[in-house]
Short mmCIF file of C-alpha atoms in Angstrom, two decimals:
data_model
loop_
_atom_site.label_atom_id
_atom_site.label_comp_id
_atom_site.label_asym_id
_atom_site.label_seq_id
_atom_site.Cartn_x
_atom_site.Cartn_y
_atom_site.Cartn_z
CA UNK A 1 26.85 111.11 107.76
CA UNK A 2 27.42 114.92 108.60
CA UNK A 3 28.65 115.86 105.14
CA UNK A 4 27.69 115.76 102.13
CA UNK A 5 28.22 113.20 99.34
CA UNK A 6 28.46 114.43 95.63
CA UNK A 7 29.18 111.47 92.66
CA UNK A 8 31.82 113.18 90.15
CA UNK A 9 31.55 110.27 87.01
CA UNK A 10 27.99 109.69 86.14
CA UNK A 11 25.77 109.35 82.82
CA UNK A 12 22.37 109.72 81.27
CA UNK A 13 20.52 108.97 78.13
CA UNK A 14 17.32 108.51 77.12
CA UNK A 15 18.55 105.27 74.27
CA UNK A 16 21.83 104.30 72.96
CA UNK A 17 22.03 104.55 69.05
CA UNK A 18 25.41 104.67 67.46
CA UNK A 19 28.78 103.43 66.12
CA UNK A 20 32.37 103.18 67.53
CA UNK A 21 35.30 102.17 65.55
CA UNK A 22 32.34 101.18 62.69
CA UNK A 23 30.38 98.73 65.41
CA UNK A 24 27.19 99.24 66.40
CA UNK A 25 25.64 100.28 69.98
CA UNK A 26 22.38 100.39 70.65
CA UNK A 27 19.45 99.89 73.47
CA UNK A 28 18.18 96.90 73.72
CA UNK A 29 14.86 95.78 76.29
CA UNK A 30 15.79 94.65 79.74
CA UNK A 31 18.49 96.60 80.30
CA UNK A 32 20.41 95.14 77.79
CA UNK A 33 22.80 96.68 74.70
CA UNK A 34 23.96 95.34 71.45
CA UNK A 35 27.76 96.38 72.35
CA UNK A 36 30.06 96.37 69.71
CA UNK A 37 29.14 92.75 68.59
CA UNK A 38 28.01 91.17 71.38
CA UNK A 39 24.89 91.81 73.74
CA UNK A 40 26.02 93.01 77.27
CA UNK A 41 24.17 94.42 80.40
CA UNK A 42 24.65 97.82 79.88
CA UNK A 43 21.93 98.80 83.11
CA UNK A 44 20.44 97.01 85.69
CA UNK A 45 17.56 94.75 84.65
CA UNK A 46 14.90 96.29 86.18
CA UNK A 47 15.17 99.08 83.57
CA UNK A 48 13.53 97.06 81.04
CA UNK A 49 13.15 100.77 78.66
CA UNK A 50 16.80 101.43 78.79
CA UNK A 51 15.69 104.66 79.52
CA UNK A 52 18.49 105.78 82.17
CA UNK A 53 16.83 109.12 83.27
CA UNK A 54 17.40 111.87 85.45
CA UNK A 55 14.61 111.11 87.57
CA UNK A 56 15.58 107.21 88.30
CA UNK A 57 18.98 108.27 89.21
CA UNK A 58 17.92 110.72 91.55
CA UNK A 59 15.45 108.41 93.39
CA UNK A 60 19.27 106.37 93.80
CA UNK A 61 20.88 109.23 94.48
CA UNK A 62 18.09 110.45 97.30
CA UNK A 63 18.77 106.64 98.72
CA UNK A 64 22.04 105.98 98.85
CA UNK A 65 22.27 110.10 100.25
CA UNK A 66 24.10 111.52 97.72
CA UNK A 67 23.71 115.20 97.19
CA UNK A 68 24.76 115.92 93.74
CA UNK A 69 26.17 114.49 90.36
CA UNK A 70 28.39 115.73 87.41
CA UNK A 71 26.87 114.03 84.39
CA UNK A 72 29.73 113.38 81.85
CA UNK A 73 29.71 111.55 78.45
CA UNK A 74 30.88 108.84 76.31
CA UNK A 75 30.85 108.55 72.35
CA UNK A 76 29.96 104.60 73.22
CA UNK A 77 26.21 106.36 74.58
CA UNK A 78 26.23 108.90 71.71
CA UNK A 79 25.68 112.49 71.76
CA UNK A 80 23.07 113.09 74.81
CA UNK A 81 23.25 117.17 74.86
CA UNK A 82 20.21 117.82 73.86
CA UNK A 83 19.14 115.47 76.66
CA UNK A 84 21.49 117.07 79.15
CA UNK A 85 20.47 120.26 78.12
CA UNK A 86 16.65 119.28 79.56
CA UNK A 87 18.45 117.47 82.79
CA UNK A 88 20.97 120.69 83.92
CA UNK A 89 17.55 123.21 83.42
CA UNK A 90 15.40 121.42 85.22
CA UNK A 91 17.68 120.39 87.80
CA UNK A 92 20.47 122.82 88.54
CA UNK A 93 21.28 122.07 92.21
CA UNK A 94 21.56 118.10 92.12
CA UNK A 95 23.78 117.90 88.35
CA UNK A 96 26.15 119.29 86.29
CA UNK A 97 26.04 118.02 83.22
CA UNK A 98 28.93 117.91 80.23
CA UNK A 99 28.41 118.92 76.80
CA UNK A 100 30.13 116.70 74.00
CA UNK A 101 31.57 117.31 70.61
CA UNK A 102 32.46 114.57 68.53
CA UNK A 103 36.44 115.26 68.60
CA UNK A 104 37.06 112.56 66.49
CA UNK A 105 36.94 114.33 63.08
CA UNK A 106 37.29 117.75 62.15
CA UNK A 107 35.10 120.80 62.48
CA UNK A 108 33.76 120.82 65.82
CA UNK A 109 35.14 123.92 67.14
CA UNK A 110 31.43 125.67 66.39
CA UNK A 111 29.81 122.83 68.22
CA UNK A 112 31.91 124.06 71.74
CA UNK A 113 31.05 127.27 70.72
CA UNK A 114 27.18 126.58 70.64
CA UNK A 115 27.48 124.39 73.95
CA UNK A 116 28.93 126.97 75.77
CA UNK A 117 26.62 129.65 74.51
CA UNK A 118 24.09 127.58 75.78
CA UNK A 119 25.26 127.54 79.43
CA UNK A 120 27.30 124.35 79.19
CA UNK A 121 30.08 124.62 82.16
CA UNK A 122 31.86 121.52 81.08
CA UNK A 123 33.38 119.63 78.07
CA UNK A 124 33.62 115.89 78.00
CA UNK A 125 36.66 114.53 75.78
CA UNK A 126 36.54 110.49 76.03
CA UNK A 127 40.14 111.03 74.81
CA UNK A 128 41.04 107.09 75.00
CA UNK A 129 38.55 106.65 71.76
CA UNK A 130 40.64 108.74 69.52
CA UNK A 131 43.01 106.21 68.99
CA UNK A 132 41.35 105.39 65.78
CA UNK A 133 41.44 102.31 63.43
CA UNK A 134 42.48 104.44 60.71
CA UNK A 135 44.92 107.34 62.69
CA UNK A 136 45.32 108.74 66.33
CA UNK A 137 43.81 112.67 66.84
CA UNK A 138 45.97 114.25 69.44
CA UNK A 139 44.82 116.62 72.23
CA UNK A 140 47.02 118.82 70.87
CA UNK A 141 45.88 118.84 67.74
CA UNK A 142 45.34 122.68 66.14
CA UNK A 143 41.56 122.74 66.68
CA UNK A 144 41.51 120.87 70.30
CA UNK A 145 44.04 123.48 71.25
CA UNK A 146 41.74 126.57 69.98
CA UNK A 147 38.67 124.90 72.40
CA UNK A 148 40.93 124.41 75.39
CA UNK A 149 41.74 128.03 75.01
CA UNK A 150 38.20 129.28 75.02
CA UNK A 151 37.33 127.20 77.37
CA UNK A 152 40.01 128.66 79.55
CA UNK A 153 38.74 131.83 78.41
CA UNK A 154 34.97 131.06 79.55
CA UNK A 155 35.87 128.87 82.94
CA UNK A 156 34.19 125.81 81.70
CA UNK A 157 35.78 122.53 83.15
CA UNK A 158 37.56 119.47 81.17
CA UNK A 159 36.09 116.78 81.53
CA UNK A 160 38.10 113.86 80.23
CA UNK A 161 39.21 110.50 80.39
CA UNK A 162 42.97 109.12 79.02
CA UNK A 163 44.12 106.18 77.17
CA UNK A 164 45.85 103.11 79.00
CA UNK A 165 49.33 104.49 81.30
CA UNK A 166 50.87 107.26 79.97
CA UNK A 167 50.36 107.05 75.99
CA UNK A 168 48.85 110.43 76.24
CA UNK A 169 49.91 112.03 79.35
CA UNK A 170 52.61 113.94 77.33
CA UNK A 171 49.97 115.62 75.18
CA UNK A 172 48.08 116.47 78.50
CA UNK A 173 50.92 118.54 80.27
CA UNK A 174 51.45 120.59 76.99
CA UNK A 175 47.50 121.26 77.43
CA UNK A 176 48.13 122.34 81.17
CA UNK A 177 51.17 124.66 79.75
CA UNK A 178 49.43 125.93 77.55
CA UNK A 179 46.07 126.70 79.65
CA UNK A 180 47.23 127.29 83.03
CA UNK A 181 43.39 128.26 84.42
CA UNK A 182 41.86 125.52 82.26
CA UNK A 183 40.19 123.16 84.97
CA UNK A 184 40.71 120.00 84.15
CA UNK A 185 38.99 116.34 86.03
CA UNK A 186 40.77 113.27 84.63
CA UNK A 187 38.56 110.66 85.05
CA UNK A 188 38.64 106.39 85.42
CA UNK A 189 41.06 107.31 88.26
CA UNK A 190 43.77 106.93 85.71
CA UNK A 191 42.96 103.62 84.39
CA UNK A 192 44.11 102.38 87.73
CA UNK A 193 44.95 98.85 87.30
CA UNK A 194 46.36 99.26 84.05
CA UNK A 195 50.43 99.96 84.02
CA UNK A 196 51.86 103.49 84.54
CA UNK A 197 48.68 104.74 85.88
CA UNK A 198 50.76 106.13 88.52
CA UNK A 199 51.88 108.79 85.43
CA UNK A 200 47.79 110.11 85.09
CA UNK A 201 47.57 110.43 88.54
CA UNK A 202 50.68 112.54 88.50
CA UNK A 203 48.71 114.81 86.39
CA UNK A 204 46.82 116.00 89.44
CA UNK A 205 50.53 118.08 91.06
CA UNK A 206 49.28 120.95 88.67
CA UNK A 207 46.82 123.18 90.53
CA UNK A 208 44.15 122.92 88.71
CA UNK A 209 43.92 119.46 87.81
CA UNK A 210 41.56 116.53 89.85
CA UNK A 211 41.54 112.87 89.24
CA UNK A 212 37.81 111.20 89.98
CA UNK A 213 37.14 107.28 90.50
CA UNK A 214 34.55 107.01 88.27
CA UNK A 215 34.31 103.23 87.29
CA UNK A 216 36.99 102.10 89.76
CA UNK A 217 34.50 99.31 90.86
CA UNK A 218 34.50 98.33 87.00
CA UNK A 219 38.25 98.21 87.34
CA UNK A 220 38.52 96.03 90.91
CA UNK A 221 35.77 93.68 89.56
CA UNK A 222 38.13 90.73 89.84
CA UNK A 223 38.03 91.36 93.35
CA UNK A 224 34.77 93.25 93.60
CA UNK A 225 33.13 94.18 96.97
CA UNK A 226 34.63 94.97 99.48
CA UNK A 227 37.37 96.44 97.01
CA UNK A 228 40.36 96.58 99.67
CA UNK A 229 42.55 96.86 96.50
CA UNK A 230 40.56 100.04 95.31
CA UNK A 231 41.38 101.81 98.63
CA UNK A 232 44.76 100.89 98.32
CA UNK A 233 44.85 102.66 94.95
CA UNK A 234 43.86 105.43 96.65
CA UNK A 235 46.05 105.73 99.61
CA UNK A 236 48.52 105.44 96.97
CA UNK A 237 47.46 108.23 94.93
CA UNK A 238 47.07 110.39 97.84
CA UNK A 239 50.59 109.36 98.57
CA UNK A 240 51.43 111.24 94.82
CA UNK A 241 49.17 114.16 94.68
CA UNK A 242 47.45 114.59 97.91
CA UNK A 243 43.90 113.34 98.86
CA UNK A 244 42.65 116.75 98.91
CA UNK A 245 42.88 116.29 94.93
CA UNK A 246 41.15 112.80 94.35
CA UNK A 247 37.09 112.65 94.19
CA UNK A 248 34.77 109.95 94.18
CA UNK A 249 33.53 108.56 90.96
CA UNK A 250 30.54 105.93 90.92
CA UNK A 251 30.16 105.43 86.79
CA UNK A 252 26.47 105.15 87.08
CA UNK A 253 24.44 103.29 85.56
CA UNK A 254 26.96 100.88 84.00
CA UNK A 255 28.57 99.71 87.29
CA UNK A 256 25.32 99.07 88.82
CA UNK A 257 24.35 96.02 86.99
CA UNK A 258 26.82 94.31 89.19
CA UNK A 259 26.67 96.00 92.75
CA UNK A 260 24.12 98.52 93.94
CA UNK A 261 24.77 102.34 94.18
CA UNK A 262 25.21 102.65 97.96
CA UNK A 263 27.74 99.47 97.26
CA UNK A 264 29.92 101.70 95.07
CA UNK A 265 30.95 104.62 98.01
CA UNK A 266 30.10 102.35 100.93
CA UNK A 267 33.41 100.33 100.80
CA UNK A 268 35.06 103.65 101.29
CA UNK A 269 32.75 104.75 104.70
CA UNK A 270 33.38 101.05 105.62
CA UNK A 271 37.44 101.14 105.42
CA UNK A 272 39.82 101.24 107.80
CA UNK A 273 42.44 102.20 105.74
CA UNK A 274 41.15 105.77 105.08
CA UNK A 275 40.81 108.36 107.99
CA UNK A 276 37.17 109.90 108.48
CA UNK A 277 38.57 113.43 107.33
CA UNK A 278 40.58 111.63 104.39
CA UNK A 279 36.65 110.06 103.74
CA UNK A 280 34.90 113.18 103.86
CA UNK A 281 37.55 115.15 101.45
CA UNK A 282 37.44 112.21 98.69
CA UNK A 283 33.68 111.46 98.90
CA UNK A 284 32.40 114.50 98.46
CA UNK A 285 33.99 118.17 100.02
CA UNK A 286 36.86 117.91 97.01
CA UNK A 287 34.10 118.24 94.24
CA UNK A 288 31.96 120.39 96.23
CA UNK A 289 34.84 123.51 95.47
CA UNK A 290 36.52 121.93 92.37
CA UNK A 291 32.76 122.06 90.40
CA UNK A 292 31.31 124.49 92.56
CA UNK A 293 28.43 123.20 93.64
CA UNK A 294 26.14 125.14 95.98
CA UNK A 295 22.95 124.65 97.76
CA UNK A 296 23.48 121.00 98.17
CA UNK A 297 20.52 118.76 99.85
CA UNK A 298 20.81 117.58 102.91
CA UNK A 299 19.39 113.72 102.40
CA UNK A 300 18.31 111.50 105.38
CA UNK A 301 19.14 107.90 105.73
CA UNK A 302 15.79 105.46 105.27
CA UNK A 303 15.83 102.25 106.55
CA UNK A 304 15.77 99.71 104.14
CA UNK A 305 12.43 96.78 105.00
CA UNK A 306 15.21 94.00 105.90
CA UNK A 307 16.22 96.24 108.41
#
C-alpha cells in the first residue's frame, strides 16, 4: 500500500464493570463478558485477562499496517478516561482518544470541562443509550447544548453515535445550526442496515460533519466476509454525501472475535466495486485531515508463516 491506513471507531479498557438500563456488564476470563444477562464474547479468546490494551492493539494495528486509531467510547465498557488519559500521553502519534461524560443524567457539564482542561480533543456521546427505560434525554437538551458550544469554542471533535433511522437526526441538525464549527463524526455508519439510515448519512452534506464505519462488519454479519453488501452501502453513501466524507471504522476489539483485524479493511482493498483513489480517501486520507493526525508511521507488510 502507498498510503496510509488510519481506523476511525476503536476502543480500550483495561475491565468492563458497570450497568446499562439497570443490567450488569462486566469482564469475564477468556475473553468473555457477562452482557446484560447473558455471557457473550466480548474479545477474542486469546485475551483470556480481558485486558484490551493499548499495547495489544497496536501489535494488530503494526500487522494489519494501520497507522493510527481514534479511540472512542461506550457507556456498555464504562467510563475508561482515566485509562485513555494514560493511552493518548504515552502514545500521541498512533491514537486519539475520546473523553466521556455520563450524559445520561444531569450535571456533567464540569466533567467536559475537566476533560478538556486535560487535553481531551474529543467527546464521545453514545447518543442511542439515552433512550432510557424511564425517559429519553435529548441532544438538545439545555446542558448538552452548553457542551456543544464549548466544545465549538475549544475545537474538540463530536464523537457520537445515533439511535436506529432518523429518531434523532432532527435533534442533530438543530446541533449543527446551532454550532456551525462544531466537528462532528457520526459513527456505526448510520446504523446502516437498519431503515432510514440513508437520513444519518445525510447528516454528512454539512461541512463539517463525517460518517465512519465503525462496526459495519457487526452490521453485515449475516453475510459476513467478503461483505459485498457493506461496499454497496458505501457506494451508496458516497452517492449522498460524497466519498471524500465517509471513513473507515473497524470497532475493535468487539468485531474481532468473529473475523481478524486485517479481515475488517481488507474486503475494501479487495473490491472491485470501489476505485483505488475512492479506497485510499475512505480507508484512511479522509481521517488523516478530519482528526488531524500528523506524523503517521509508515508500517511494512510481514509475511504471515503460511505464506
Amino acid at each position: 500500500m502507498d498510503y496510509r491506513i488510519i481506523d476511525a471507531h476503536a476502543h480500550l479498557w483495561l475491565h468492563q464493570d458497570t450497568e446499562v438500563d439497570g443490567m450488569r456488564i462486566k469482564t469475564m476470563e477468556g475473553g468473555k463478558s457477562l452482557f446484560m444477562g447473558e455471557v457473550r464474547q466480548m474479545l477474542p479468546p486469546f485475551m483470556v485477562d480481558g485486558r484490551n490494551t493499548a499495547e495489544v492493539f497496536l501489535s494488530n494495528m503494526d500487522y494489519a499496517q494501520v497507522s493510527a486509531a481514534v479511540i472512542t467510547q461506550e457507556y456498555i465498557d464504562g467510563l475508561q478516561n482515566d485509562y485513555l488519559e494514560e493511552v493518548r500521553r504515552q502514545y500521541p502519534d498512533r491514537f486519539l482518544c475520546c473523553g466521556m461524560v455520563d450524559a445520561r443524567k444531569p450535571g456533567y457539564f464540569p466533567h467536559a470541562e475537566e476533560l478538556i482542561g486535560k487535553g481531551f480533543k474529543a467527546i464521545k456521546i453514545p447518543a442511542q443509550r439515552l433512550l432510557l427505560s424511564d425517559g429519553r434525554v435529548y441532544l438538545t437538551s439545555d446542558e448538552m447544548m452548553r457542551m456543544f458550544r464549548l466544545m465549538e469554542e475549544k475545537d474538540v471533535l463530536l464523537s457520537v453515535d445515533l439511535a436506529d433511522g432518523a429518531l434523532q437526526v432532527g435533534e442533530m441538525e438543530e446541533i449543527i445550526a446551532e454550532c456551525p464549527r462544531l466537528r462532528i463524526a457520526i459513527g456505526h455508519f448510520g446504523m446502516v442496515t437498519r431503515p432510514q439510515w440513508q437520513e444519518q448519512i445525510k447528516l454528512a452534506r454539512h461541512e463539517q460533519v463525517r460518517i465512519e464505519s465503525g462496526g459495519i462488519t457487526w452490521l453485515f454479519n449475516d453475510e459476513f466476509y467478503p461483505f459485498r453488501g457493506a461496499v454497496v452501502a458505501i457506494k451508496e453513501a458516497a452517492s449522498l454525501v460524497g466519498m471524500e466524507k465517509l471513513m473507515w471504522g473497524s470497532d475493535y476489539p468487539r468485531t474481532i472475535a468473529a473475523i481478524t483485524y486485517r479481515m475488517s479493511y481488507d474486503f475494501i482493498l479487495k473490491s472491485d466495486l470501489m476505485t483505488d483513489e475512492e479506497k485510499r480517501l475512505f480507508l484512511g486520507e479522509n481521517a488523516r485531515k478530519f482528526y488531524r493526525f500528523g506524523n503517521l508511521v509508515e508500517l511494512p507488510y510481514i509475511k504471515n508463516m503460511s505464506e
